[in-house]
Coordinates of C-alpha atoms in Angstrom, one line a residue:
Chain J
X178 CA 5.9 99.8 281.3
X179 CA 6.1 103.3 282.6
X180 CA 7.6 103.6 286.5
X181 CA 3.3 105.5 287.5
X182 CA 1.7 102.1 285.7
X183 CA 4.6 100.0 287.8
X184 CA 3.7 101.8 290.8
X185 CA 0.2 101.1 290.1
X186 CA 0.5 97.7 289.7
X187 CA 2.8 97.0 292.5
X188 CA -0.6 98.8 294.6
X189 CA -2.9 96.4 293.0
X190 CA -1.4 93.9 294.2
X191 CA -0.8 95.4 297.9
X192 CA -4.3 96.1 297.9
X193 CA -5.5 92.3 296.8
X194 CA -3.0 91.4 299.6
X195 CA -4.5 92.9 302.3
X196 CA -8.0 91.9 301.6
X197 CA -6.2 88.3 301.6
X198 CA -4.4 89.5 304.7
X199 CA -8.0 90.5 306.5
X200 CA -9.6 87.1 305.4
X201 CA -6.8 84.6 306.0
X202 CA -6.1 86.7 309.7
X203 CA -10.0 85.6 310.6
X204 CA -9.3 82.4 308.9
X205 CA -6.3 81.5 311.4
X206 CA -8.1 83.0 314.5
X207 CA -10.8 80.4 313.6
X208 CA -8.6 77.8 313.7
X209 CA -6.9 78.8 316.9
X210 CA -10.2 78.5 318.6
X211 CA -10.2 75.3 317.5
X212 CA -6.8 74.3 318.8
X213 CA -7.4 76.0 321.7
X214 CA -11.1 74.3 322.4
X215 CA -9.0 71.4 321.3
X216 CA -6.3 71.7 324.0
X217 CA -8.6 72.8 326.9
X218 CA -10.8 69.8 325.8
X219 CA -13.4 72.6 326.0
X220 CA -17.0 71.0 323.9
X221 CA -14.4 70.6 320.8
X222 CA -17.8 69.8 318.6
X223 CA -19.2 73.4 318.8
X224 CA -15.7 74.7 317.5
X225 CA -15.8 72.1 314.7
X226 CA -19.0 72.8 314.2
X227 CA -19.2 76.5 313.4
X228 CA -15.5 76.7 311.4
X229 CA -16.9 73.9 309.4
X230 CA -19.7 77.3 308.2
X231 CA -17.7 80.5 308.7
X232 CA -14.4 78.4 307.1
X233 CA -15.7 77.8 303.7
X234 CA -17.6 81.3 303.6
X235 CA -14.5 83.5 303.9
X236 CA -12.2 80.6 301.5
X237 CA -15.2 81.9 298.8
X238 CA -14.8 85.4 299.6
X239 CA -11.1 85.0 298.6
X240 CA -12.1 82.9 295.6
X241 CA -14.0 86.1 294.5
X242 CA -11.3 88.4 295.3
X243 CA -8.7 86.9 293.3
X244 CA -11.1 86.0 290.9
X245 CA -12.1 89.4 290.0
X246 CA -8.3 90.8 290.8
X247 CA -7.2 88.2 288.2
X248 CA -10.1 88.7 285.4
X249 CA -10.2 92.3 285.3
X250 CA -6.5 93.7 286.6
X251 CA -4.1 90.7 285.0
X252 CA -6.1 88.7 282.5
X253 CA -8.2 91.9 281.5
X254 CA -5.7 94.0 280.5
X255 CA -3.7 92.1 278.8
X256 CA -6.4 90.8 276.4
Chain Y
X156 CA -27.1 108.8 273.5
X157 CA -23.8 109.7 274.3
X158 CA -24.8 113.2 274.9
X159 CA -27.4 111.9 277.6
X160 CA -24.7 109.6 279.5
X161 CA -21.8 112.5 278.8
X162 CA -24.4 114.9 281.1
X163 CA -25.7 111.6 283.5
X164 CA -21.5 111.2 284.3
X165 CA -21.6 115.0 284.9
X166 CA -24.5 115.0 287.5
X167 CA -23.2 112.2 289.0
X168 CA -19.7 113.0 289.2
X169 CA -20.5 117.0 290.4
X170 CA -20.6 116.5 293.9
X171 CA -16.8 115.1 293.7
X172 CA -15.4 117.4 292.0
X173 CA -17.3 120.7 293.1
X174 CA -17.3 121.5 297.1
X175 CA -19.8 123.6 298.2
X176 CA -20.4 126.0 301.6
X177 CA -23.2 123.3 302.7
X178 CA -20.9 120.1 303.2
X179 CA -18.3 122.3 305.2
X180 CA -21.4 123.7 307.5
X181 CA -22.2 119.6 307.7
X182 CA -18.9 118.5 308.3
X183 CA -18.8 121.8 311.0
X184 CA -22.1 120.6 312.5
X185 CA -21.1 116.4 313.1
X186 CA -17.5 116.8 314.1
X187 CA -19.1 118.8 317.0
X188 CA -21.1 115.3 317.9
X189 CA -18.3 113.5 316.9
X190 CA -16.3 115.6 319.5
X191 CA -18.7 115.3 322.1
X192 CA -18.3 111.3 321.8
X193 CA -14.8 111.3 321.6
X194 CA -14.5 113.5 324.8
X195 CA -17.4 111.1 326.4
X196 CA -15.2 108.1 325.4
X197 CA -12.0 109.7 327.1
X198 CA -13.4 110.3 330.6
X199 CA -15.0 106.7 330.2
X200 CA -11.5 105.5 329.4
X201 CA -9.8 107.5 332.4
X202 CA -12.6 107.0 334.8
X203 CA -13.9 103.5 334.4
X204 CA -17.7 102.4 333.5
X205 CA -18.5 104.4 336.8
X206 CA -19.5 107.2 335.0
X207 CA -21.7 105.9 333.4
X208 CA -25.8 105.1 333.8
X209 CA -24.6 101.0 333.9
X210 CA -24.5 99.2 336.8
X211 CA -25.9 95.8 338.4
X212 CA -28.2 94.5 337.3
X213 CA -28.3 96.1 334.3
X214 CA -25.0 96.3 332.9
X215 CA -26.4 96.9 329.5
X216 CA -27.8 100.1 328.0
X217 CA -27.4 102.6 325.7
X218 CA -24.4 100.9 323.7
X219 CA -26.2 97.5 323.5
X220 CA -29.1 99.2 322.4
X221 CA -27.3 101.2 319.4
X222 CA -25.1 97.7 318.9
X223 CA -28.6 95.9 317.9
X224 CA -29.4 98.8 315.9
X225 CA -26.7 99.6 313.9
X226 CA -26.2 95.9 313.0
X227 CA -30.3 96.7 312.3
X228 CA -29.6 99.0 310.2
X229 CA -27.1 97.5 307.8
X230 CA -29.5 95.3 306.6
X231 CA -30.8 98.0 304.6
X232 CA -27.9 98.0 302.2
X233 CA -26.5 94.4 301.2
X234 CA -30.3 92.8 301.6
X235 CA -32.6 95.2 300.1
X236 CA -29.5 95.6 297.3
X237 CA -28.9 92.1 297.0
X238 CA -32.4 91.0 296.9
X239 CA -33.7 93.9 294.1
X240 CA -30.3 92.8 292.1
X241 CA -31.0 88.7 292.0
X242 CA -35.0 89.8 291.2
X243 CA -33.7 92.0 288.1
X244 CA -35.9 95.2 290.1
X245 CA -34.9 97.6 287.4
X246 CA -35.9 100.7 289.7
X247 CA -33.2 99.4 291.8
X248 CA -30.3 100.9 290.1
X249 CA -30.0 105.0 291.5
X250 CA -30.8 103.1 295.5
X251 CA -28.3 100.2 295.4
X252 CA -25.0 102.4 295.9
X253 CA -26.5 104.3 298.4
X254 CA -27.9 100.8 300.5
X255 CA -24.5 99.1 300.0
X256 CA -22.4 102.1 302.0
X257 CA -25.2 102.4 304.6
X258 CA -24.4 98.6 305.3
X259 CA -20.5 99.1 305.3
X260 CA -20.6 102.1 307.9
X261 CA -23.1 101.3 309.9
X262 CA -21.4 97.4 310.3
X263 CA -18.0 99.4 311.5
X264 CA -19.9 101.8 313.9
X265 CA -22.3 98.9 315.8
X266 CA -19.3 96.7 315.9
X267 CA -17.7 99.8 317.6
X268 CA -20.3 99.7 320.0
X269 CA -18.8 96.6 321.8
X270 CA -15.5 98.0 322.1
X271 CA -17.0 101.2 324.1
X272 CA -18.8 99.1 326.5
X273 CA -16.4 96.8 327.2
X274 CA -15.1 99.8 329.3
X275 CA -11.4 98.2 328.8
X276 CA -11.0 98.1 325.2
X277 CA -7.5 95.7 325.5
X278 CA -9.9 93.1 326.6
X279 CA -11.1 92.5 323.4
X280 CA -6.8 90.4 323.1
X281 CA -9.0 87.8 325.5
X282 CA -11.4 87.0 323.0
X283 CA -9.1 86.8 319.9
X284 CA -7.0 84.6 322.4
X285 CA -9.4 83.0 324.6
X286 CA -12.8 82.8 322.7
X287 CA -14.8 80.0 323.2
X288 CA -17.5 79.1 320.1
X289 CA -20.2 78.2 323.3
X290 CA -20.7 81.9 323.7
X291 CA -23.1 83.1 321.6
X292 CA -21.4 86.6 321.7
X293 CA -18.5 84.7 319.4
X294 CA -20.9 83.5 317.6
X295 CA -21.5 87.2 316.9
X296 CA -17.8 88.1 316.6
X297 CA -17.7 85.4 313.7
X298 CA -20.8 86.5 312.1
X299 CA -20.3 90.3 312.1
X300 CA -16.5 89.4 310.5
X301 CA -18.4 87.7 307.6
X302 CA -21.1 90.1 307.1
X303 CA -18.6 92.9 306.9
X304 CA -16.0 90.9 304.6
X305 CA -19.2 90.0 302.4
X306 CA -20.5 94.1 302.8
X307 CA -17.1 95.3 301.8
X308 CA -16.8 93.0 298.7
X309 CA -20.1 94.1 297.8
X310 CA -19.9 97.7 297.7
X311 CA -16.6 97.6 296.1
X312 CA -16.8 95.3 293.1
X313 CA -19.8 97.4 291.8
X314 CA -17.7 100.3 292.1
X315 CA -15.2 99.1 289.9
X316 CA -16.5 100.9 286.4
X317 CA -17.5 103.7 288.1
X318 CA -13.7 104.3 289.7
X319 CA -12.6 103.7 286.4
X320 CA -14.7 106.5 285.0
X321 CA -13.1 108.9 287.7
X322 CA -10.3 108.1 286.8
X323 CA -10.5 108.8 282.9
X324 CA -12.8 111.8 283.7
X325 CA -12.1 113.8 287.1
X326 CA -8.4 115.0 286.8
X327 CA -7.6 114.6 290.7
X328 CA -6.8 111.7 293.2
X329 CA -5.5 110.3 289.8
X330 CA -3.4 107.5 291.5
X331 CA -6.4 106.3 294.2
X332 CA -8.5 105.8 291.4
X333 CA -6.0 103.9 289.0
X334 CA -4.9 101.5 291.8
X335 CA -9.1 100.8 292.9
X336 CA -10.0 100.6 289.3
X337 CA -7.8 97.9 288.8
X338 CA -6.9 98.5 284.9
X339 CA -10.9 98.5 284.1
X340 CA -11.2 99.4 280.0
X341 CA -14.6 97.7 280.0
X342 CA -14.1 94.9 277.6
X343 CA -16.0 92.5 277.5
X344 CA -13.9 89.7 279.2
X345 CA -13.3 92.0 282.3
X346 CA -17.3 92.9 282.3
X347 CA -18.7 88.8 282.4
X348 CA -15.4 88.4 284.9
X349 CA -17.3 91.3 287.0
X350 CA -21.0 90.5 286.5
X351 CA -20.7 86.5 287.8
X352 CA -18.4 88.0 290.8
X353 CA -21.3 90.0 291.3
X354 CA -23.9 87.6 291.2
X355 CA -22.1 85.2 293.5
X356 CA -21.5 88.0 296.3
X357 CA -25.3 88.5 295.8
X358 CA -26.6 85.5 296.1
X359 CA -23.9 84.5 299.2
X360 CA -24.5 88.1 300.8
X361 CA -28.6 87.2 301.5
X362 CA -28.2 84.3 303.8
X363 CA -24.8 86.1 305.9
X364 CA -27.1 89.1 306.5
X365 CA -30.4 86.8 307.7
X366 CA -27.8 85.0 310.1
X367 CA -26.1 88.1 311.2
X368 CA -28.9 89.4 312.9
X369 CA -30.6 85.7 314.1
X370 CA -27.0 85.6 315.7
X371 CA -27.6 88.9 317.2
X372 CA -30.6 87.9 318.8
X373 CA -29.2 84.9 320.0
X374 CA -27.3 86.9 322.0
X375 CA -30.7 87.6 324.4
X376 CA -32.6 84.4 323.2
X377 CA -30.1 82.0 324.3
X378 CA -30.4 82.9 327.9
X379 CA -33.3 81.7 330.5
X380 CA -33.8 85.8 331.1
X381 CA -37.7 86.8 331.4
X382 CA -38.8 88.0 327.6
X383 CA -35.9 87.3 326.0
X384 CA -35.8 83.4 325.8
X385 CA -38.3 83.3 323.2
X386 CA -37.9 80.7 320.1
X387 CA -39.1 83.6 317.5
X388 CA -36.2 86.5 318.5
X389 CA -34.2 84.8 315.1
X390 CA -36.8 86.0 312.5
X391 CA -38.4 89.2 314.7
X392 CA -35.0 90.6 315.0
X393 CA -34.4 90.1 310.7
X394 CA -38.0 91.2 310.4
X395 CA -36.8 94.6 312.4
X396 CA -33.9 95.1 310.7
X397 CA -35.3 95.0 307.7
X398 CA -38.0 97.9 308.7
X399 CA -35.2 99.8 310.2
X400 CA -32.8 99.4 307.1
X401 CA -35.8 100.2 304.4
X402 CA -36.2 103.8 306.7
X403 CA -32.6 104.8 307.3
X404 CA -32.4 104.4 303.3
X405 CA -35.2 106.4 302.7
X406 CA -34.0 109.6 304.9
X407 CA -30.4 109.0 303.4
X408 CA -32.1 108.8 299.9
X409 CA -34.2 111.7 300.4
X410 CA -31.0 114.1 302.0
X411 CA -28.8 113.1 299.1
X412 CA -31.6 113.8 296.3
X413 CA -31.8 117.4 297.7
X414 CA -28.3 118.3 298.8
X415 CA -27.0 117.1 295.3
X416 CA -29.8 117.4 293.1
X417 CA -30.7 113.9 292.1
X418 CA -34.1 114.5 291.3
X419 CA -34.0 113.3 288.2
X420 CA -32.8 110.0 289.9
X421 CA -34.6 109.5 292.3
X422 CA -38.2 110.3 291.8
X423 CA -41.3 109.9 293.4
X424 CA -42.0 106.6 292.0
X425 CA -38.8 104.5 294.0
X426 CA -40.2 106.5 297.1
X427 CA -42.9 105.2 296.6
X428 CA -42.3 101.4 295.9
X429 CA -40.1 101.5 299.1
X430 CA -43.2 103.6 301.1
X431 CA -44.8 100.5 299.7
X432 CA -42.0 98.0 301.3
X433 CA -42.0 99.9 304.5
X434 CA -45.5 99.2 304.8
X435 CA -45.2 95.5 304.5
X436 CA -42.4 95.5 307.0
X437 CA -44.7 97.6 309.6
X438 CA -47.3 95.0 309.3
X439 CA -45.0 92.4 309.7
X440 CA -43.1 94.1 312.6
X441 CA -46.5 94.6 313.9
X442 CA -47.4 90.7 313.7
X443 CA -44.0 89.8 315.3
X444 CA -44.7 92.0 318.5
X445 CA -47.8 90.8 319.1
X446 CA -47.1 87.2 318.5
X447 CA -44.0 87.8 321.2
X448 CA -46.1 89.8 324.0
X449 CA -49.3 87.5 323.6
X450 CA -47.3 84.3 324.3
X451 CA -45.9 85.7 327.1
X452 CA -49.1 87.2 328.5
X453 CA -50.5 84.4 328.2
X454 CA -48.1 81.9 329.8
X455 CA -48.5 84.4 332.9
X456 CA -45.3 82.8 334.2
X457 CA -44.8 85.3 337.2
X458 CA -41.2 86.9 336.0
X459 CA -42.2 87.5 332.8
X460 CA -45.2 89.2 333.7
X461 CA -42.9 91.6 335.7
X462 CA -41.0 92.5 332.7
X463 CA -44.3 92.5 330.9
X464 CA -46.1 94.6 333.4
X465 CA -42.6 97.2 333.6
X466 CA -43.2 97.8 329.6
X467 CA -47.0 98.1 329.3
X468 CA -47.7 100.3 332.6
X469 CA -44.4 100.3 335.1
X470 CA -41.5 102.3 334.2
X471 CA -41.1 101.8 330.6
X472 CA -44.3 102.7 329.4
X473 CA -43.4 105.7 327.6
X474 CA -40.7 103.9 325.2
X475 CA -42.9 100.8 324.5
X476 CA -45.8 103.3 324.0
X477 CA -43.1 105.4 322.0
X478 CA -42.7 102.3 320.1
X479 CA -45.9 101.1 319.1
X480 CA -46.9 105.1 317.7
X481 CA -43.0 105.1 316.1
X482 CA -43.1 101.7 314.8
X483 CA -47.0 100.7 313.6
X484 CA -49.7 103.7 314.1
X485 CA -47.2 106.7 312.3
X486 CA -46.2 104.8 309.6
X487 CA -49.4 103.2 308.7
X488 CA -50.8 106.1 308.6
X489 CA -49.1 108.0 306.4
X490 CA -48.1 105.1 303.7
X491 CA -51.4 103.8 303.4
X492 CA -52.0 106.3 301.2
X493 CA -49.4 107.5 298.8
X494 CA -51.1 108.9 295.9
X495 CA -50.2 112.6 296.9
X496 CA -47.2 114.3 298.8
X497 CA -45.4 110.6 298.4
X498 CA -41.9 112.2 299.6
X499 CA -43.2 114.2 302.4
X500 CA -45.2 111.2 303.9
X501 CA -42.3 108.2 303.3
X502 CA -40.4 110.6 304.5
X503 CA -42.5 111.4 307.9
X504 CA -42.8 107.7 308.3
X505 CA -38.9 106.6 307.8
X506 CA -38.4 109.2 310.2
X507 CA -40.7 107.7 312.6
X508 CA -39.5 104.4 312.0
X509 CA -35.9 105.1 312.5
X510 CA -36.8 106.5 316.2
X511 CA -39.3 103.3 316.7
X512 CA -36.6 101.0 316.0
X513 CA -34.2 102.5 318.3
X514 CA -36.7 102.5 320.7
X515 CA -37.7 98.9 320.2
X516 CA -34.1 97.8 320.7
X517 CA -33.8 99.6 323.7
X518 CA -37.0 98.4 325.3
X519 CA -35.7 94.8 324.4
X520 CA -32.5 94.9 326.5
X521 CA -32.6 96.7 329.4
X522 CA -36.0 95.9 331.0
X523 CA -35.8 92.5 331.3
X524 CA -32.2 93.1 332.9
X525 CA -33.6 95.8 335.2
X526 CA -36.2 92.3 336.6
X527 CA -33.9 89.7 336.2
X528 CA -35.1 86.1 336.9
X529 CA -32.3 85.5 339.9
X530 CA -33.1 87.2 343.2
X531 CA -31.0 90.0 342.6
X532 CA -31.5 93.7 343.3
X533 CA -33.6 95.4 340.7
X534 CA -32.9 98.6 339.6
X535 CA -33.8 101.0 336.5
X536 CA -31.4 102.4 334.4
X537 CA -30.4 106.0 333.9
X538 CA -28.0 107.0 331.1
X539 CA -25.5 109.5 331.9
X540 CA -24.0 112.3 329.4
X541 CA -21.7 109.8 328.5
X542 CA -23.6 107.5 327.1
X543 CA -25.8 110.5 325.4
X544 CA -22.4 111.6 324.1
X545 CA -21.2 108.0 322.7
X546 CA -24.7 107.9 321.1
X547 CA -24.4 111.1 319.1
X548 CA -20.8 111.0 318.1
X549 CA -21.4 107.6 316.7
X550 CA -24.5 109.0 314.9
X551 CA -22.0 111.9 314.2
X552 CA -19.4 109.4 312.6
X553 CA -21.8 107.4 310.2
X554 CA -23.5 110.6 309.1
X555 CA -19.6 112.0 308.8
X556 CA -18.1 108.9 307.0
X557 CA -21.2 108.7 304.2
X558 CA -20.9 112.6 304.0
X559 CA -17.1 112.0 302.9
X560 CA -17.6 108.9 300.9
X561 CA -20.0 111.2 298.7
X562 CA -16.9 113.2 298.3
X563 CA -14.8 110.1 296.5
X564 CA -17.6 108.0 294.8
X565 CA -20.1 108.8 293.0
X566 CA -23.4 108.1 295.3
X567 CA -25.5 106.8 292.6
X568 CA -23.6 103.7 289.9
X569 CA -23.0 105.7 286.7
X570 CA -22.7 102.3 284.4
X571 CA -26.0 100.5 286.4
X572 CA -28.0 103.8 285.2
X573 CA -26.4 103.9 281.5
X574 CA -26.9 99.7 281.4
X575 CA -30.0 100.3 282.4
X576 CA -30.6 103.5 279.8
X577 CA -29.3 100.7 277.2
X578 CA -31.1 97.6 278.2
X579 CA -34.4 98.5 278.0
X580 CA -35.1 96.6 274.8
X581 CA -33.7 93.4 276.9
X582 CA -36.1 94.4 279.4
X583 CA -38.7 94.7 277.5
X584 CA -38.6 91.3 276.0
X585 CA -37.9 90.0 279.2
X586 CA -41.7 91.2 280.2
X587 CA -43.0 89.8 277.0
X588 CA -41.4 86.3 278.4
X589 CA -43.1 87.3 281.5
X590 CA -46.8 86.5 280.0
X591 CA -48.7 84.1 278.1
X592 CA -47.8 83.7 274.2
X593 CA -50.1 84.4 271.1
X594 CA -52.9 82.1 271.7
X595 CA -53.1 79.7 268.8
X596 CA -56.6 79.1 267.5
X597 CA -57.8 75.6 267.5
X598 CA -59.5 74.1 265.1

């Protein structure tokens, strides 16, 4: 492998990093609230209640992410 | 073929790899707005909310107003994209590109919004640290995040092929493209790979967007406030963003086709079929209003009748009045009829519609604050340059940012157009499925 298509890659993966770094941040906030709501015993339910929704949404978005990162930059090119 | 797709890529990519005078006298022209916001935000910054038109009772104006309508306006992209993809809308292809970045700016810009009138800007560390998920306003905060993690993902993975072909074809920003790209040949393992990530972020994108905006109006609905606690501000604030998304499309679909020459792209018969959307939506904006203001009128409940009697006659007249020609009477008339001058009237009428809509946000927040319900002063609300200047120089930025991002990407999907050059055999079958079969003659 040539030192660009090393650079390259080592970018890829930076780059699918950071998306996971921007969606796992959000993720961890979310659960802060919770621990927070949890701590303050501050209506604990509504917390509960909305991570249960946003959680899962942004655990797919990261499923997609890697998904694609894995299919098309790793698995893709080496096929 | 090849020939044809060899001269599609070159259209498409020209605007990338050629600069003309135009886009520096555009660039010249919005970083003057842009620098009239940012000089705006800094006396703001130094001098406090003072300066500007906000004050007690209403402590929300102009930046509410353009929060609700930029968030609006983003529903043009992902929704009208997302919905045309799933219904296999084959004149989708040349519009879903531009939609999708539309979305992704605007998202960044409204969100923006809050920050600026929050006056202190390091307050925002309370609500990453304190938030509480009663608020609706974190309800927003949640929301938005999704919408523009879904937007983002969206736009990109589309993009994909077409990064790839700037990166085989354009000869600069080699590295950029390689890393985006991410080692696209085309086969046929990374294209199903592709098209089912697609399809997911489509069908997931839909439902973020509808509650993205319900949450917005939430916002004002969850309150007790006169004209705002209403159980139907969910859908009439989707059913508004819709409008204003299908017109802010339009204009940027109609500036594009003439500063780039995409005629052959975009012709009159998309304008048409979204002069034909934007019709629906006026009639259905339409049916919302009056649906709103007649429950209220009726009710007669004596502080909602202020707020009621502050739009139609009091000081406000001439923005709901603004509203109703912007919003119902222009548009109607000029896409009720679009057999002749299709461009020139869609375009009149997304014009119109994009003014309307700003207008309809803006009569929605401040005058119910200007009568509130507890026996506070009342007071009217004046913006000050500030605010003027925060408006344009956010208007400045999106205008900017979809400017430069026509300067990296190609505008309109190079593969969706050659896909859709090769697949019209699989469309055409696909119409044949549509209707009945041969009908067998019985004896």
């Amino acid at each position: 492998m040539e030192t660009s298509d090393r650079l390259i890659r080592a970018l890829q993966w930076v780059w699918v990093g950071f998306a996971f770094f921007l969606v796992g941040g959000i993720i961890i906030w979310i659960v802060h609230l919770i621990r927070t709501s949890w701590s303050l015993d501050d209506t604990l339910s509504a917390s509960i209640g909305i991570s249960l929704v946003a959680i899962p949404i942004f655990l797919v978005f990261m499923g997609v992410v890697f998904y694609v990162f894995w299919g098309v930059a790793v698995h893709g090119r080496e096929r | 073929m090849v020939e044809i797709d060899d001269l599609h890529e070159r259209t498409l990519l020209a605007p990338i790899a050629h600069t003309g005078r135009g886009f520096y006298w555009a660039v010249a022209g919005l970083s003057l707005l842009i620098l009239w916001g940012v000089l705006a935000y800094l006396v703001q910054f130094s001098e406090g909310l003072g300066v500007t038109g906000l004050h007690q009772p209403v402590s929300w104006g102009f930046y509410v107003t353009n929060f609700v309508f930029f968030i609006g306006i983003s529903h043009a992209g992902t929704l009208i994209s997302a919905i045309l993809r799933l219904s296999k809308a084959e004149w989708r292809r040349p519009i879903t590109r531009m939609a999708e970045v539309i979305t992704v700016m605007v998202l960044f810009i409204g969100a923006g919004q809050i920050l600026i009138d929050l006056g202190r800007p390091d307050r925002l560390m309370n609500v990453i640290r304190y938030g509480r998920y009663q608020s609706p306003l974190l309800w927003d905060a949640t929301s938005i995040s999704a919408y523009m993690t879904a937007s983002l993902t969206y736009l990109y993975l589309p993009m994909i092929p077409d990064i790839a072909i700037l990166r085989d074809r354009l000869g600069k920003r080699k590295l950029l493209y390689s890393v985006l790209a991410l080692g696209w040949t085309g086969t046929e393992h990374q294209q199903r790979v592709l098209n089912r990530a697609i399809a997911i972020m489509a069908v997931l994108v839909i439902p973020i967007a509808i509650s993205v905006h319900s949450v917005v109006s939430f916002v004002f609905s969850m309150t007790l406030q006169p004209m705002w606690h209403s159980t139907i501000f969910g859908p009439y604030f989707v059913v508004g963003a819709i409008f204003s998304g299908i017109a802010a499309l339009i204009v940027a679909m109609i500036l594009f086709r003439k500063a780039y020459g995409l005629q052959d792209y975009l012709k009159p018969i998309h304008f048409r079929y979204l002069g034909q959307l934007l019709l629906i939506m006026a009639l259905l904006w339409f049916y919302f209003t009056f649906a709103e203001y007649l429950t209220g009128y009726y009710g007669a409940e004596p502080e909602e009748m202020k707020v009621f009697w502050a739009k139609f006659t009091g000081p406000f007249w001439p923005f709901f009045w603004g509203m109703v020609l912007c919003n119902f009477i222009i548009p109607i008339s000029c896409l009720v009829s679009l057999s002749r001058h299709t461009i020139g009237k869609v375009l009149a009428a997304s014009l119109s519609v994009v003014v309307g809509m700003w207008l309809e946000r803006f009569i929605i927040v401040v005058p119910t604050l200007s009568f509130p319900r507890l026996p506070f002063p009342q007071g009217i609300y004046s913006p000050t340059w500030v605010e003027w200047g925060e408006t344009a120089g956010s208007f400045g930025i999106f205008a900017l940012f979809y400017l430069l991002f026509t300067k990296f990407f190609p505008i309109i999907s190079i593969w969706e157009i050659r896909e859709g050059r090769e697949g019209v055999k699989e469309v055409e079958e696909r119409l044949i499925s549509y209707l009945p079969g041969e009908i067998e003659e019985k004896t």
